[in-house]
XYZ file of C-alpha atoms in Angstrom:
138
model
C 0.021 0.010 -0.053
C 1.779 3.098 -1.245
C 0.458 6.544 -0.313
C 2.203 8.453 -3.019
C 4.314 11.582 -2.613
C 2.182 12.980 0.225
C -0.136 16.063 0.510
C 0.702 18.786 -1.874
C 0.897 22.356 -0.541
C -0.394 25.498 -2.410
C 1.576 28.538 -2.403
C 2.146 30.579 0.691
C -0.310 33.457 1.020
C 1.621 35.870 2.763
C 1.497 39.756 2.294
C 4.939 41.213 1.376
C 4.898 44.731 3.047
C 8.406 45.673 2.010
C 7.045 47.493 -1.297
C 4.490 49.232 0.754
C 7.033 50.681 3.111
C 9.307 51.850 0.532
C 6.613 53.664 -1.147
C 5.443 55.261 2.382
C 9.016 56.472 3.026
C 9.545 57.930 -0.322
C 6.310 59.716 -0.097
C 7.230 60.936 3.463
C 10.373 62.319 2.209
C 8.558 64.111 -0.840
C 6.136 65.647 1.491
C 8.794 66.882 4.026
C 10.780 68.374 1.141
C 8.111 70.176 -0.940
C 5.833 71.117 2.008
C 5.792 75.018 1.497
C 6.409 77.216 4.584
C 4.308 80.219 5.609
C 5.762 83.353 7.257
C 3.522 86.002 8.831
C 3.818 89.669 8.255
C 1.374 90.830 5.336
C -2.622 90.720 6.066
C -3.849 88.595 3.245
C -7.121 86.894 2.928
C -6.076 83.574 1.163
C -8.319 81.766 -0.963
C -9.825 78.507 0.998
C -9.022 75.305 -0.799
C -10.178 71.866 0.607
C -7.094 69.771 1.547
C -4.852 72.524 1.343
C -1.288 71.527 2.676
C -0.345 72.264 6.400
C 1.993 75.393 6.226
C 4.348 76.489 9.015
C 6.453 79.383 9.158
C 9.979 79.340 8.025
C 13.001 81.563 8.559
C 14.704 80.961 5.206
C 11.909 81.292 2.872
C 11.059 84.130 0.342
C 7.474 84.970 0.652
C 5.898 87.229 -1.924
C 2.724 88.827 -0.784
C 0.022 90.577 -2.847
C -2.571 92.406 -0.603
C -6.230 93.328 -1.130
C -4.980 96.933 -2.481
C -2.640 95.117 -4.934
C 0.553 96.162 -3.161
C 3.528 93.973 -3.476
C 5.224 92.742 -0.586
C 8.550 90.583 -0.215
C 8.904 89.080 3.301
C 6.966 92.036 4.688
C 8.658 94.751 2.932
C 6.975 96.865 0.221
C 7.923 96.632 -3.362
C 6.654 99.446 -5.879
C 5.872 97.354 -8.999
C 6.837 94.005 -10.505
C 9.956 95.449 -12.411
C 11.422 96.525 -9.073
C 10.252 93.073 -7.779
C 12.663 91.122 -9.937
C 15.631 93.183 -8.791
C 14.870 92.697 -5.222
C 14.315 88.941 -5.444
C 17.521 88.582 -7.326
C 19.435 90.403 -4.276
C 17.378 88.486 -1.626
C 18.363 85.295 -3.104
C 21.828 85.840 -3.250
C 21.512 85.826 0.849
C 19.044 83.297 1.189
C 19.812 79.565 1.705
C 16.554 78.296 0.424
C 16.074 79.291 -3.049
C 12.150 78.748 -2.994
C 9.829 81.496 -3.216
C 6.040 81.245 -2.105
C 3.428 83.474 -3.395
C 0.442 84.340 -1.417
C -2.226 86.582 -2.977
C -5.513 88.018 -1.577
C -8.525 86.385 -3.174
C -9.863 89.793 -4.334
C -6.423 90.408 -6.333
C -7.376 90.280 -9.927
C -5.657 87.181 -11.700
C -3.841 89.596 -14.386
C -1.801 91.031 -11.435
C -1.057 87.711 -9.848
C 0.209 86.469 -13.264
C 2.447 89.620 -13.648
C 3.982 88.941 -10.458
C 4.317 85.366 -11.111
C 6.069 86.426 -14.429
C 8.338 88.915 -12.582
C 9.384 86.037 -9.876
C 10.259 83.803 -12.890
C 12.298 86.663 -14.707
C 14.207 87.143 -11.357
C 15.567 83.468 -12.032
C 13.158 81.519 -9.286
C 12.625 77.691 -10.248
C 10.877 76.665 -7.347
C 7.798 78.721 -6.895
C 4.997 77.556 -4.376
C 1.434 78.854 -4.245
C 0.011 79.417 -0.622
C -3.761 78.889 0.196
C -5.599 77.936 3.444
C -7.774 75.064 4.550
C -11.279 75.334 3.734
C -13.443 76.376 6.800
C -16.589 74.419 7.571
């Protein structure tokens, strides 16, 4: 009486979590590096966006603000026009350790003016430009 080779086992059904952990660590690093930081100084009524990123103040970030009246500020200092903004940003970026610039504009500012300021920021040689918004109120 021969029983044969014995009972056959199926494939092991275990979850491999290593790729999941790798992806989560990469995402964590990406969010830590790219999370824009906010600096207080100019009173701006930011647009509300659902699931806006959590922003914290930073010492080294250059913040360009446009208030309700359309005045432009760089880290709290008033700038006359977009052309002067180019010169001010070029000078401030030479001294800054973080080369990113963050733009916050009041929700009442015309889109045209925001685009003019963005063009001036790009003209100053800024490659990393972040836009600032606040979490939607409920």
